Amino acid sequence: MKGPFRNEIVHLICALLVPFVLIFGIYVVAHGHYSPGGGFTGGVLFGVAIILLRFYADQTTAQRHFRSSWAVGTALAGVLIFIFIGLVPMLNGAAFLDYAGFAPLIDLPAAQIRYLAILVVEFAVGLGVAGTMILLFDVLAEGEA
Amino acid sequence: MTWPVDFILMVALILAAFAALHMRNLVNSVMIVVAYSVLTALLFAGLGAVDVAFVEFVLGAGITGILFFALLFHAGARERPPRRRDHRWLALPLIGLFLALMLYASTGIPDRGDPESPANTYVSPDYIERSLEDTNTPNVVTAVLADYRSLDTLGEVVVIVTAGLACMLILRRREEDS
């Protein structure tokens, strides 16, 4: 892409959509326990909101909201958080990713610990997927620039 | 009662696939591929797999279209005509053979929604019955993805991030090369 679209229709539609898609993406990740969705869809929606910003806003505004150099870090942070959540139970003798191994550390019933661990895992998945989507778009769009 | 809807959707799917292949203008082709993803997502929703349908809508009809359009801006939107046409007589019999093999194999899979099928009798009833008391999570799909089978989800995230990194390494221009 040689730069953001100069068309007013694209500008208006994207500017209207970005905040709603952003909040909906975070909502889908956080409500994965109760409604369809979870980490993958929420992460992609978050990434799509940032990509829409790059469609219509000029370079400085789009980069100020989410710099392109953060995309790789976000994706890797997601993977690392996931692996970290998996390794901590091993320190208490449980298997990898066995959330019951958090029981000595956190004073909650086992079902609630698994609930919170699922939330953290979905958040990590969301980060990983969002970072990858933004990275892919930036790499494809900078080709001719 | 839903099989007419499924039948219409599948016929539309096949027509969309043909249309996407025969379009000269690649922008039209990408739009038909996005429509293909929407039809597939509707088929999934008709089967009751709402999470999968959501993922297909967002990923297939959302981000894939965007990435294809981003790619079309420097590849050009006109498809170049194919250079040679004489592989058709080798490819068609092989495709026909593969299609016959798949149709024969499809007679061996269990009926849709069969409660005695291996997928529904091994650990699935356990997961469905115990997920709420084990994990306080009403959504069984999330509980299975992020708790019972979280190792598979870890593998999926690693694959996605690795694919993104591989694309970045291949496609990103270095300042000293160009």
Tab-separated table of C-alpha atoms in Angstrom:
chain	number	residue	atom	x	y	z
A	1	MET	CA	0.000	0.000	0.000
A	2	LYS	CA	1.355	3.331	-0.914
A	3	GLY	CA	-0.169	5.037	2.070
A	4	PRO	CA	-3.554	5.476	3.700
A	5	PHE	CA	-6.611	5.773	1.505
A	6	ARG	CA	-7.510	9.351	0.662
A	7	ASN	CA	-11.171	8.562	0.103
A	8	GLU	CA	-13.617	10.185	2.532
A	9	ILE	CA	-15.920	7.184	2.593
A	10	VAL	CA	-13.109	4.864	3.676
A	11	HIS	CA	-11.963	7.418	6.232
A	12	LEU	CA	-15.424	7.817	7.736
A	13	ILE	CA	-16.284	4.121	7.880
A	14	CYS	CA	-12.939	3.099	9.327
A	15	ALA	CA	-12.953	5.934	11.861
A	16	LEU	CA	-16.407	4.886	13.034
A	17	LEU	CA	-15.517	1.223	13.243
A	18	VAL	CA	-12.146	1.290	15.004
A	19	PRO	CA	-13.258	1.969	18.611
A	20	PHE	CA	-16.123	-0.510	18.406
A	21	VAL	CA	-14.028	-3.306	16.939
A	22	LEU	CA	-11.329	-2.653	19.547
A	23	ILE	CA	-13.709	-2.856	22.489
A	24	PHE	CA	-15.511	-5.836	20.973
A	25	GLY	CA	-12.208	-7.654	20.566
A	26	ILE	CA	-11.250	-7.146	24.191
A	27	TYR	CA	-14.794	-8.117	25.218
A	28	VAL	CA	-14.623	-11.370	23.247
A	29	VAL	CA	-11.344	-12.352	24.919
A	30	ALA	CA	-12.589	-11.496	28.402
A	31	HIS	CA	-15.971	-13.211	27.938
A	32	GLY	CA	-14.621	-16.416	26.461
A	33	HIS	CA	-15.913	-18.224	29.506
A	34	TYR	CA	-19.509	-17.331	28.865
A	35	SER	CA	-19.981	-16.665	25.165
A	36	PRO	CA	-18.487	-18.038	21.965
A	37	GLY	CA	-15.109	-16.611	21.136
A	38	GLY	CA	-12.106	-16.803	23.346
A	39	GLY	CA	-8.534	-15.910	22.617
A	40	PHE	CA	-8.261	-16.474	18.878
A	41	THR	CA	-11.219	-14.423	17.699
A	42	GLY	CA	-10.620	-11.651	20.229
A	43	GLY	CA	-6.990	-11.398	19.243
A	44	VAL	CA	-7.801	-11.221	15.548
A	45	LEU	CA	-10.445	-8.535	16.177
A	46	PHE	CA	-7.929	-6.482	18.141
A	47	GLY	CA	-5.433	-6.858	15.300
A	48	VAL	CA	-8.077	-5.897	12.732
A	49	ALA	CA	-8.863	-2.695	14.658
A	50	ILE	CA	-5.198	-1.669	14.556
A	51	ILE	CA	-5.023	-2.565	10.858
A	52	LEU	CA	-8.078	-0.393	10.147
A	53	LEU	CA	-6.191	2.467	11.781
A	54	ARG	CA	-3.394	1.961	9.284
A	55	PHE	CA	-5.908	2.145	6.435
A	56	TYR	CA	-7.140	5.629	6.949
A	57	ALA	CA	-4.916	7.496	9.391
A	58	ASP	CA	-1.623	8.987	8.386
A	59	GLN	CA	1.623	7.327	9.381
A	60	THR	CA	2.317	9.270	12.589
A	61	THR	CA	-1.171	8.793	14.035
A	62	ALA	CA	-1.297	5.097	13.237
A	63	GLN	CA	2.186	4.490	14.620
A	64	ARG	CA	1.393	6.453	17.764
A	65	HIS	CA	-1.464	4.096	18.586
A	66	PHE	CA	0.490	0.918	17.971
A	67	ARG	CA	4.028	1.073	16.695
A	68	SER	CA	5.004	-1.523	14.096
A	69	SER	CA	8.033	-2.540	16.119
A	70	TRP	CA	5.764	-3.667	18.954
A	71	ALA	CA	4.079	-6.366	16.866
A	72	VAL	CA	6.817	-8.993	17.165
A	73	GLY	CA	7.186	-8.292	20.876
A	74	THR	CA	3.448	-8.667	21.433
A	75	ALA	CA	3.284	-11.978	19.616
A	76	LEU	CA	6.271	-13.405	21.463
A	77	ALA	CA	4.961	-12.093	24.785
A	78	GLY	CA	1.800	-14.084	24.225
A	79	VAL	CA	3.718	-17.295	23.642
A	80	LEU	CA	5.993	-16.669	26.617
A	81	ILE	CA	3.105	-15.969	28.995
A	82	PHE	CA	1.487	-19.218	27.905
A	83	ILE	CA	4.673	-21.209	28.441
A	84	PHE	CA	5.232	-19.511	31.784
A	85	ILE	CA	1.733	-20.467	32.948
A	86	GLY	CA	2.593	-24.003	31.927
A	87	LEU	CA	5.940	-24.163	33.692
A	88	VAL	CA	4.912	-22.791	37.095
A	89	PRO	CA	2.912	-25.920	38.058
A	90	MET	CA	6.000	-28.009	37.314
A	91	LEU	CA	7.796	-26.232	40.176
A	92	ASN	CA	5.152	-27.632	42.522
A	93	GLY	CA	5.425	-31.138	41.183
A	94	ALA	CA	2.385	-31.148	38.878
A	95	ALA	CA	2.515	-31.796	35.145
A	96	PHE	CA	3.108	-29.125	32.503
A	97	LEU	CA	-0.007	-26.928	32.134
A	98	ASP	CA	-1.719	-28.752	35.000
A	99	TYR	CA	-3.456	-25.824	36.679
A	100	ALA	CA	-4.006	-27.724	39.906
A	101	GLY	CA	-0.305	-27.121	40.552
A	102	PHE	CA	-1.118	-23.496	41.356
A	103	ALA	CA	-2.999	-24.572	44.495
A	104	PRO	CA	-0.099	-24.091	46.968
A	105	LEU	CA	0.502	-20.579	45.616
A	106	ILE	CA	-3.025	-19.168	45.431
A	107	ASP	CA	-5.593	-19.601	48.199
A	108	LEU	CA	-8.708	-20.328	46.109
A	109	PRO	CA	-10.764	-23.427	45.336
A	110	ALA	CA	-9.328	-25.552	42.539
A	111	ALA	CA	-12.135	-24.728	40.098
A	112	GLN	CA	-11.560	-21.005	40.573
A	113	ILE	CA	-7.815	-21.390	40.001
A	114	ARG	CA	-8.524	-23.171	36.721
A	115	TYR	CA	-11.018	-20.437	35.799
A	116	LEU	CA	-8.373	-17.748	36.298
A	117	ALA	CA	-5.715	-19.780	34.513
A	118	ILE	CA	-8.046	-20.187	31.533
A	119	LEU	CA	-8.494	-16.413	31.502
A	120	VAL	CA	-4.739	-15.789	31.501
A	121	VAL	CA	-4.215	-18.421	28.789
A	122	GLU	CA	-6.884	-16.841	26.572
A	123	PHE	CA	-5.306	-13.433	27.107
A	124	ALA	CA	-1.917	-14.843	26.079
A	125	VAL	CA	-3.443	-16.438	22.975
A	126	GLY	CA	-5.099	-13.112	22.133
A	127	LEU	CA	-1.792	-11.272	22.413
A	128	GLY	CA	-0.022	-13.813	20.244
A	129	VAL	CA	-2.611	-13.743	17.493
A	130	ALA	CA	-3.027	-9.939	17.516
A	131	GLY	CA	0.704	-9.391	17.274
A	132	THR	CA	0.968	-11.812	14.367
A	133	MET	CA	-1.897	-10.215	12.437
A	134	ILE	CA	-0.433	-6.714	12.791
A	135	LEU	CA	3.020	-8.035	11.868
A	136	LEU	CA	1.687	-9.747	8.740
A	137	PHE	CA	-0.175	-6.652	7.594
A	138	ASP	CA	2.772	-4.342	8.196
A	139	VAL	CA	5.142	-6.633	6.336
A	140	LEU	CA	2.761	-6.983	3.376
A	141	ALA	CA	1.922	-3.287	3.261
A	142	GLU	CA	5.432	-1.916	3.449
A	143	GLY	CA	6.586	-3.818	0.364
A	144	GLU	CA	6.456	-0.939	-2.060
A	145	ALA	CA	7.024	1.891	0.378
B	1	MET	CA	-35.127	-30.049	8.797
B	2	THR	CA	-31.968	-28.106	8.088
B	3	TRP	CA	-30.656	-30.246	5.267
B	4	PRO	CA	-32.175	-28.096	2.485
B	5	VAL	CA	-30.345	-25.076	3.882
B	6	ASP	CA	-27.109	-27.054	4.086
B	7	PHE	CA	-27.618	-28.347	0.557
B	8	ILE	CA	-28.176	-24.851	-0.835
B	9	LEU	CA	-25.122	-23.561	1.031
B	10	MET	CA	-22.921	-26.351	-0.302
B	11	VAL	CA	-24.080	-25.793	-3.873
B	12	ALA	CA	-23.359	-22.088	-3.417
B	13	LEU	CA	-19.938	-23.038	-2.047
B	14	ILE	CA	-19.054	-25.050	-5.150
B	15	LEU	CA	-20.290	-22.269	-7.429
B	16	ALA	CA	-18.263	-19.710	-5.483
B	17	ALA	CA	-15.144	-21.866	-5.826
B	18	PHE	CA	-15.598	-22.070	-9.603
B	19	ALA	CA	-16.281	-18.342	-9.831
B	20	ALA	CA	-13.216	-17.466	-7.774
B	21	LEU	CA	-10.994	-19.512	-10.078
B	22	HIS	CA	-12.364	-18.077	-13.295
B	23	MET	CA	-12.295	-14.398	-12.450
B	24	ARG	CA	-9.767	-12.409	-14.430
B	25	ASN	CA	-9.645	-9.531	-12.011
B	26	LEU	CA	-8.029	-10.667	-8.775
B	27	VAL	CA	-9.931	-8.163	-6.645
B	28	ASN	CA	-13.169	-9.896	-7.648
B	29	SER	CA	-11.514	-13.211	-6.928
B	30	VAL	CA	-10.595	-12.152	-3.402
B	31	MET	CA	-14.116	-10.932	-2.741
B	32	ILE	CA	-15.538	-14.273	-3.844
B	33	VAL	CA	-13.066	-16.091	-1.599
B	34	VAL	CA	-14.320	-13.973	1.293
B	35	ALA	CA	-17.882	-14.930	0.341
B	36	TYR	CA	-16.753	-18.570	0.312
B	37	SER	CA	-15.562	-18.171	3.896
B	38	VAL	CA	-18.897	-16.629	4.892
B	39	LEU	CA	-20.764	-19.602	3.396
B	40	THR	CA	-18.473	-22.051	5.186
B	41	ALA	CA	-19.055	-20.215	8.451
B	42	LEU	CA	-22.816	-20.466	7.894
B	43	LEU	CA	-22.439	-24.200	7.372
B	44	PHE	CA	-20.553	-24.468	10.641
B	45	ALA	CA	-23.208	-22.450	12.434
B	46	GLY	CA	-25.847	-24.748	10.980
B	47	LEU	CA	-24.021	-27.692	12.560
B	48	GLY	CA	-24.217	-26.008	15.954
B	49	ALA	CA	-20.497	-25.209	16.121
B	50	VAL	CA	-20.854	-21.550	17.019
B	51	ASP	CA	-17.276	-21.013	18.214
B	52	VAL	CA	-15.885	-22.464	14.993
B	53	ALA	CA	-18.299	-20.351	12.947
B	54	PHE	CA	-17.178	-17.242	14.824
B	55	VAL	CA	-13.524	-18.059	14.139
B	56	GLU	CA	-14.274	-18.715	10.473
B	57	PHE	CA	-16.134	-15.419	10.120
B	58	VAL	CA	-13.397	-13.407	11.768
B	59	LEU	CA	-10.386	-15.162	10.273
B	60	GLY	CA	-11.633	-16.328	6.901
B	61	ALA	CA	-13.991	-13.512	6.006
B	62	GLY	CA	-12.115	-10.842	7.916
B	63	ILE	CA	-8.370	-10.934	8.188
B	64	THR	CA	-7.677	-13.151	5.161
B	65	GLY	CA	-9.508	-10.721	2.895
B	66	ILE	CA	-7.578	-7.803	4.344
B	67	LEU	CA	-4.223	-9.550	3.898
B	68	PHE	CA	-5.061	-10.550	0.324
B	69	PHE	CA	-5.975	-6.951	-0.485
B	70	ALA	CA	-2.771	-5.685	1.101
B	71	LEU	CA	-0.883	-8.138	-1.094
B	72	LEU	CA	-2.764	-7.180	-4.264
B	73	PHE	CA	-1.608	-3.615	-3.999
B	74	HIS	CA	1.852	-4.486	-5.109
B	75	ALA	CA	1.291	-7.734	-6.985
B	76	GLY	CA	-1.186	-6.074	-9.328
B	77	ALA	CA	-4.853	-6.912	-9.739
B	78	ARG	CA	-4.740	-8.456	-13.201
B	79	GLU	CA	-4.131	-12.145	-13.495
B	80	ARG	CA	-1.600	-13.019	-16.167
B	81	PRO	CA	-2.807	-15.709	-18.607
B	82	PRO	CA	-1.343	-19.154	-17.972
B	83	ARG	CA	1.622	-19.998	-20.129
B	84	ARG	CA	1.027	-23.654	-20.887
B	85	ARG	CA	-2.211	-25.550	-20.989
B	86	ASP	CA	-1.240	-29.120	-21.720
B	87	HIS	CA	-1.057	-30.406	-18.145
B	88	ARG	CA	-4.825	-30.532	-17.998
B	89	TRP	CA	-5.051	-34.110	-19.325
B	90	LEU	CA	-2.714	-35.340	-16.632
B	91	ALA	CA	-4.355	-33.428	-13.801
B	92	LEU	CA	-8.015	-34.250	-14.470
B	93	PRO	CA	-7.760	-38.062	-14.167
B	94	LEU	CA	-5.737	-37.697	-10.974
B	95	ILE	CA	-8.312	-35.306	-9.534
B	96	GLY	CA	-11.098	-37.686	-10.558
B	97	LEU	CA	-9.283	-40.583	-8.883
B	98	PHE	CA	-8.785	-38.564	-5.708
B	99	LEU	CA	-12.446	-37.508	-5.725
B	100	ALA	CA	-13.559	-41.136	-6.100
B	101	LEU	CA	-11.266	-42.159	-3.242
B	102	MET	CA	-12.676	-39.439	-0.979
B	103	LEU	CA	-16.259	-40.348	-1.830
B	104	TYR	CA	-15.534	-43.987	-1.070
B	105	ALA	CA	-13.888	-43.042	2.224
B	106	SER	CA	-16.829	-40.851	3.187
B	107	THR	CA	-19.077	-43.893	3.335
B	108	GLY	CA	-17.095	-45.113	6.337
B	109	ILE	CA	-17.423	-42.115	8.629
B	110	PRO	CA	-20.205	-42.144	11.250
B	111	ASP	CA	-23.511	-40.343	10.768
B	112	ARG	CA	-23.706	-36.721	11.743
B	113	GLY	CA	-24.502	-36.392	15.428
B	114	ASP	CA	-24.275	-40.123	16.075
B	115	PRO	CA	-24.085	-40.606	19.849
B	116	GLU	CA	-22.264	-43.920	19.461
B	117	SER	CA	-19.484	-42.609	17.268
B	118	PRO	CA	-15.942	-42.815	18.681
B	119	ALA	CA	-15.681	-39.028	18.906
B	120	ASN	CA	-18.703	-38.872	21.176
B	121	THR	CA	-17.984	-41.811	23.474
B	122	TYR	CA	-14.319	-41.580	24.421
B	123	VAL	CA	-13.680	-38.525	26.623
B	124	SER	CA	-16.226	-36.065	25.242
B	125	PRO	CA	-19.078	-37.025	27.616
B	126	ASP	CA	-16.624	-36.696	30.528
B	127	TYR	CA	-15.563	-33.224	29.448
B	128	ILE	CA	-19.116	-32.064	28.838
B	129	GLU	CA	-20.360	-33.369	32.177
B	130	ARG	CA	-17.452	-32.325	34.352
B	131	SER	CA	-16.292	-29.052	32.826
B	132	LEU	CA	-18.584	-26.770	34.824
B	133	GLU	CA	-17.669	-28.190	38.218
B	134	ASP	CA	-13.987	-28.596	37.337
B	135	THR	CA	-13.398	-25.173	35.885
B	136	ASN	CA	-16.379	-22.887	36.708
B	137	THR	CA	-16.614	-22.167	32.989
B	138	PRO	CA	-20.023	-22.441	31.321
B	139	ASN	CA	-18.488	-22.462	27.828
B	140	VAL	CA	-17.372	-26.057	27.276
B	141	VAL	CA	-15.404	-25.176	24.150
B	142	THR	CA	-13.238	-22.676	26.019
B	143	ALA	CA	-12.755	-25.125	28.878
B	144	VAL	CA	-11.631	-27.870	26.509
B	145	LEU	CA	-9.387	-25.545	24.475
B	146	ALA	CA	-7.721	-23.769	27.367
B	147	ASP	CA	-7.774	-26.347	30.136
B	148	TYR	CA	-8.237	-29.975	29.120
B	149	ARG	CA	-6.407	-29.600	25.808
B	150	SER	CA	-4.307	-26.530	26.480
B	151	LEU	CA	-1.212	-28.227	25.076
B	152	ASP	CA	-2.837	-28.252	21.636
B	153	THR	CA	-3.683	-24.571	22.016
B	154	LEU	CA	-0.066	-23.844	22.915
B	155	GLY	CA	0.990	-25.649	19.755
B	156	GLU	CA	-1.490	-23.607	17.719
B	157	VAL	CA	-0.237	-20.289	19.075
B	158	VAL	CA	3.369	-21.292	18.453
B	159	VAL	CA	2.494	-22.255	14.871
B	160	ILE	CA	0.724	-18.946	14.240
B	161	VAL	CA	3.565	-16.869	15.651
B	162	THR	CA	6.179	-18.922	13.785
B	163	ALA	CA	4.292	-18.474	10.513
B	164	GLY	CA	4.150	-14.720	11.087
B	165	LEU	CA	7.853	-14.570	11.871
B	166	ALA	CA	8.695	-16.650	8.789
B	167	CYS	CA	6.671	-14.275	6.598
B	168	MET	CA	8.432	-11.347	8.160
B	169	LEU	CA	11.880	-12.830	7.546
B	170	ILE	CA	11.098	-13.696	3.938
B	171	LEU	CA	9.229	-10.582	2.885
B	172	ARG	CA	10.908	-7.775	4.742
B	173	ARG	CA	13.391	-5.852	2.613
B	174	ARG	CA	16.755	-5.158	4.059
B	175	GLU	CA	18.174	-1.716	3.449
B	176	GLU	CA	21.547	-3.002	2.277
B	177	ASP	CA	20.175	-5.533	-0.248
B	178	SER	CA	17.893	-3.392	-2.399
